[in-house]
Coordinates of C-alpha atoms in Angstrom, one line a residue:
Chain A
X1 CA 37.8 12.3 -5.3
X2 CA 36.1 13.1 -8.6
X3 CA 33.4 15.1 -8.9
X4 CA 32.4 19.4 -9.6
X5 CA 32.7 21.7 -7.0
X6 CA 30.3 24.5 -7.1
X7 CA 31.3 27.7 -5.5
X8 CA 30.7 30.1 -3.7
X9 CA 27.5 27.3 -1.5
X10 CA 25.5 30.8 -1.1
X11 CA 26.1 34.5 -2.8
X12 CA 24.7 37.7 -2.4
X13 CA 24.1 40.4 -5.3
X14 CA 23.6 43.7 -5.0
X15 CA 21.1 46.1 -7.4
X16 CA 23.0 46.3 -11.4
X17 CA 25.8 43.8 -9.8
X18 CA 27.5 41.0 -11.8
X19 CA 28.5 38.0 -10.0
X20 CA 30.0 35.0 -11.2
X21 CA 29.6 31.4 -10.3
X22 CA 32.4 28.9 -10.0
X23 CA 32.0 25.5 -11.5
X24 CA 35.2 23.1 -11.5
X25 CA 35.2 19.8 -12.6
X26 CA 37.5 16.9 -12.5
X27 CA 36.1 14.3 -14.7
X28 CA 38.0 14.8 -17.7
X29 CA 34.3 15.6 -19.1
X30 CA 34.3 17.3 -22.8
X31 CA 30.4 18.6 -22.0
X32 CA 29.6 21.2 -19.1
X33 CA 25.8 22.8 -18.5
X34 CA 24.6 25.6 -16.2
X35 CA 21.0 25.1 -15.0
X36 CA 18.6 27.2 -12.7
X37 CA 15.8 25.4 -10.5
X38 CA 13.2 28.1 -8.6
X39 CA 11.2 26.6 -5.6
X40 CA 9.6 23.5 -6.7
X41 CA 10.2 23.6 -10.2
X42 CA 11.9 21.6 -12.6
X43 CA 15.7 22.5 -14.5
X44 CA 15.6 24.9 -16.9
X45 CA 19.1 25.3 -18.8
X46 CA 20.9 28.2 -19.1
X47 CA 24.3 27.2 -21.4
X48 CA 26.2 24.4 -22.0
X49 CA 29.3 23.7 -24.0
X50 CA 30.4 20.6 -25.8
X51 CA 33.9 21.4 -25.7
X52 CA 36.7 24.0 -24.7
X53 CA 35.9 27.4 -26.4
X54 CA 32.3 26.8 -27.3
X55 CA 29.2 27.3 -25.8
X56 CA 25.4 27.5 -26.9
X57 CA 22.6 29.1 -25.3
X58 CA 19.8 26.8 -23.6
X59 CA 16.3 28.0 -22.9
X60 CA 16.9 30.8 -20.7
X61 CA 20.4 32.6 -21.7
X62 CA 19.2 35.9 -21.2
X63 CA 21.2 38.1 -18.2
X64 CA 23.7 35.3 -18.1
X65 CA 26.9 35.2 -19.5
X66 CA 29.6 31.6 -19.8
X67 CA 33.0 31.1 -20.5
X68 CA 34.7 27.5 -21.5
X69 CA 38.4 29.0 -21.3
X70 CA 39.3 25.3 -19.5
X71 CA 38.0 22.0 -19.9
X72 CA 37.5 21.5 -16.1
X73 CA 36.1 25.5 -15.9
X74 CA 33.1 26.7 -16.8
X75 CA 32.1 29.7 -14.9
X76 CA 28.5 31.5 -14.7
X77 CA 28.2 35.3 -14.7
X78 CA 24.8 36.6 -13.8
X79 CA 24.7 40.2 -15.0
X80 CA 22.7 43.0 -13.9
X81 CA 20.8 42.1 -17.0
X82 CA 19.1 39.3 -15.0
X83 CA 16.1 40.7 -13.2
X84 CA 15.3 38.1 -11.0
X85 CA 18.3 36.0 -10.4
X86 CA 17.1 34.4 -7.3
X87 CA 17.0 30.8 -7.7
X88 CA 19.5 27.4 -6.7
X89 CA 22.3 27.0 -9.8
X90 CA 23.3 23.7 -10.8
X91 CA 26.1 22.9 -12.9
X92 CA 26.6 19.4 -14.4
X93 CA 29.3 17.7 -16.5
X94 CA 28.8 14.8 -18.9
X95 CA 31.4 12.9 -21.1
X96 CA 30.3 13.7 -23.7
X97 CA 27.2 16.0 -25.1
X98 CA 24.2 14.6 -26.8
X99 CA 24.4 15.0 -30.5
X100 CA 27.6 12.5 -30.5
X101 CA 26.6 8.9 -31.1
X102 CA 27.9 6.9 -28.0
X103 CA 25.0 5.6 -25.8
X104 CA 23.5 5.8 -22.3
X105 CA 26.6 6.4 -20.5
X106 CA 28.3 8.9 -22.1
X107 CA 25.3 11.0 -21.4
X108 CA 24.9 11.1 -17.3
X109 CA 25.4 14.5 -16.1
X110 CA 26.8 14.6 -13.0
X111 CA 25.9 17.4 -10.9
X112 CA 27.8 19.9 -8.3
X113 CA 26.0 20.5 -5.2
X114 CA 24.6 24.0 -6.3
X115 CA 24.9 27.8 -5.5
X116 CA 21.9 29.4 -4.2
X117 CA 21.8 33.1 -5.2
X118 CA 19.8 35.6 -3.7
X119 CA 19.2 39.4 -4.1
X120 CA 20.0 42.2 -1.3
Chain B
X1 CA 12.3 13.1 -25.2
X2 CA 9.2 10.4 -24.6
X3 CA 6.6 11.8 -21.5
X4 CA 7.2 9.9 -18.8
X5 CA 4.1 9.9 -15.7
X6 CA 5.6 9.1 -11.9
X7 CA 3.1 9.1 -8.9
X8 CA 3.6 12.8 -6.5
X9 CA 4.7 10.6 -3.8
X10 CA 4.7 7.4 -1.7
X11 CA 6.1 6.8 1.7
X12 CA 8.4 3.5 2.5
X13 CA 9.4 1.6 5.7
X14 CA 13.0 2.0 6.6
X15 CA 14.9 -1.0 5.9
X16 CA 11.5 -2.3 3.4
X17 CA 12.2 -2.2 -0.5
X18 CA 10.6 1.2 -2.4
X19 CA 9.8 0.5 -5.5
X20 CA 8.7 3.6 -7.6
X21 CA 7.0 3.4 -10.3
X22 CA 7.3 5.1 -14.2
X23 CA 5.2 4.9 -17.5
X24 CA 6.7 6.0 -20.2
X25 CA 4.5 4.5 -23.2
X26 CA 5.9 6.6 -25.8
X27 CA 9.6 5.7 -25.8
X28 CA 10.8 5.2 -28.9
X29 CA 13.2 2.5 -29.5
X30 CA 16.8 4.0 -28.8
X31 CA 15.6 5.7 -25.5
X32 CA 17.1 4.8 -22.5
X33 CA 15.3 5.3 -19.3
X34 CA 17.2 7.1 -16.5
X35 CA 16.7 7.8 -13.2
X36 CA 18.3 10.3 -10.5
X37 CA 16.9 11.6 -7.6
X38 CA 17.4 15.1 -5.7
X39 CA 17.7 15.5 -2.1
X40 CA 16.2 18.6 -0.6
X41 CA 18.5 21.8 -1.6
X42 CA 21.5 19.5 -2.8
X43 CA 22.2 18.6 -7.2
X44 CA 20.7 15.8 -8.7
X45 CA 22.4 12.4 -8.3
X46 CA 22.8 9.9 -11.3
X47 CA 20.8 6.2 -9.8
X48 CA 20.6 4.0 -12.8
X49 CA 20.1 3.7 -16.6
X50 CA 18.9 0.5 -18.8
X51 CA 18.1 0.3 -22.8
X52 CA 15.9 -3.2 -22.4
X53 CA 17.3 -5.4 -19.4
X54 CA 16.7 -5.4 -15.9
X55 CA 20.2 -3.3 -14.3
X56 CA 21.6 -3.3 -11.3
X57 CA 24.3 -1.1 -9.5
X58 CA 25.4 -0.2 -5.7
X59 CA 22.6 1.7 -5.5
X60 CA 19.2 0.2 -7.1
X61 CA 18.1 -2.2 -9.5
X62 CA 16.1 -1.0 -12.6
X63 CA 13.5 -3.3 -13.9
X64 CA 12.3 -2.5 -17.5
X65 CA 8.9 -4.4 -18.9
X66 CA 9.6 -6.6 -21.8
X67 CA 7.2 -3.7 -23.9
X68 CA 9.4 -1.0 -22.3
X69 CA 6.0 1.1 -21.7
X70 CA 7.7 1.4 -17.9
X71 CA 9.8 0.8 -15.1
X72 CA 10.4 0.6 -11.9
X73 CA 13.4 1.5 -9.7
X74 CA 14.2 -0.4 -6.7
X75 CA 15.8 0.5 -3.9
X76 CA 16.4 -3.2 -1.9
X77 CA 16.8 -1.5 1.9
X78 CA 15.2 1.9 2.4
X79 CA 16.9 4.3 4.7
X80 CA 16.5 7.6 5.8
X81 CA 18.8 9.3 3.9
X82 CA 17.4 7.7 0.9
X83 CA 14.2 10.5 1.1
X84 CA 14.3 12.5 -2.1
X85 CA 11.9 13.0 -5.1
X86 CA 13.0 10.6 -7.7
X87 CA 12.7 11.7 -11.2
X88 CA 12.6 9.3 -14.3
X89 CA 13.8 10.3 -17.6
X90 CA 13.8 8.8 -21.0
X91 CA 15.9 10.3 -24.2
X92 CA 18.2 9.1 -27.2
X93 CA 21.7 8.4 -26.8
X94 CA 22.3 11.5 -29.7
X95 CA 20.5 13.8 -31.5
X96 CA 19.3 17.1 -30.4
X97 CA 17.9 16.7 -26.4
X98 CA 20.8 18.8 -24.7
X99 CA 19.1 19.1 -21.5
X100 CA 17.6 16.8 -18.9
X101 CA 14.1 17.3 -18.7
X102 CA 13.1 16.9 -14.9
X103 CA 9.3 16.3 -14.8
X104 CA 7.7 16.5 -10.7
X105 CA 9.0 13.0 -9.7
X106 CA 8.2 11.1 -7.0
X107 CA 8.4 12.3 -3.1
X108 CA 9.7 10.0 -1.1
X109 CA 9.4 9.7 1.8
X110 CA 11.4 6.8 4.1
X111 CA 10.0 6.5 7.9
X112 CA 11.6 5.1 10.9

């Protein structure tokens, strides 16, 4: 089936630890995003990239780090940078990023089922 | 992107049709509306999305007024699983929104 997996489901970090998020997609999608929802908020976006070795910073890049080294990868490390990195990570994937003419479509973001991340 | 104003919440029959609700009376003329919805602790889910005419897909039929000041997404045969806030979202097809603006939605709620 196609879709983005999204792992590890739940992670643990330690004090000044760096994890990183896992976010795989097999869409054949040139855009990837990393958001972060707290407890009955909204999506606030952390990176995205429009394509394979580029990446911009969203709202709140800070103590977050991406890579794009695949077209189907796009990991999240959350450094020790972060202070308060507990929260529910969503990656998404569209076809193609906003900014490129193309309509509706090519603009759904699809969404993995999340990471939640919490702090020992 | 255009504002868009969705009531907190409204509670459905199982097996009735929900129809929720959204005003977005500033959307420009190249916005589309979308919707998705987010079951509790799982990602977003894609529903629908329509420029000027009524859609319809597998999941939900999106009826657009002839102004295009709002909508309303239909869901024909409530079920449970269909419980979620529903969020509605109107941008351009390019330019410069990267992100999908989630505003507070609409709770659900579907009861046997």
């Amino acid at each position: 089936d196609g879709g983005i997996t999204q792992s590890p489901k739940y992670l643990f970090r330690k004090e000044g630890q760096n994890v990183t998020l896992s976010c795989e997609q097999n869409l054949n999608h040139d855009a990837m995003y990393w958001y972060r929802q707290d407890p009955g908020q909204g999506l606030r976006l952390i990176y995205y990239s429009q394509i394979v070795n580029d990446f911009q910073k969203g709202d709140i890049a800070e103590g977050y780090s991406v890579s794009r080294e695949k077209k189907e990868s796009f990991p999240l490390t959350v450094t020790s940078a972060q202070k308060n990195p507990t929260a529910f990570y969503l990656c998404a994937s569209s076809i193609q990023a906003p900014g490129l003419a193309g309509g509706g479509a090519k603009n759904i973001q699809y969404f993995g089922a999340g990471t939640r991340l919490s702090v020992l | 992107d255009a504002k868009t104003t969705q009531p907190p919440s409204m509670d459905c029959a199982e097996g009735r049709a929900a129809n929720l609700p959204c005003n977005h009376s500033t959307i420009s003329g190249n916005e589309y509306v979308y919707w998705y919805r987010q079951i509790h602790s799982q990602g977003p889910q894609y529903i629908i999305h329509g420029l000027k005419n009524n859609e319809t897909n597998e999941m939900a039929s999106l009826i657009i007024t002839e102004d295009r000041k709002s909508s309303t997404l239909i869901l024909p045969h409530a079920t449970l699983r269909d419980t979620a806030v529903y969020y509605c979202i109107v941008r351009p097809p390019s330019g410069s929104a990267r992100q999908l603006t989630f505003g507070s939605g609409t709770q659900l709620t579907v009861l046997p």
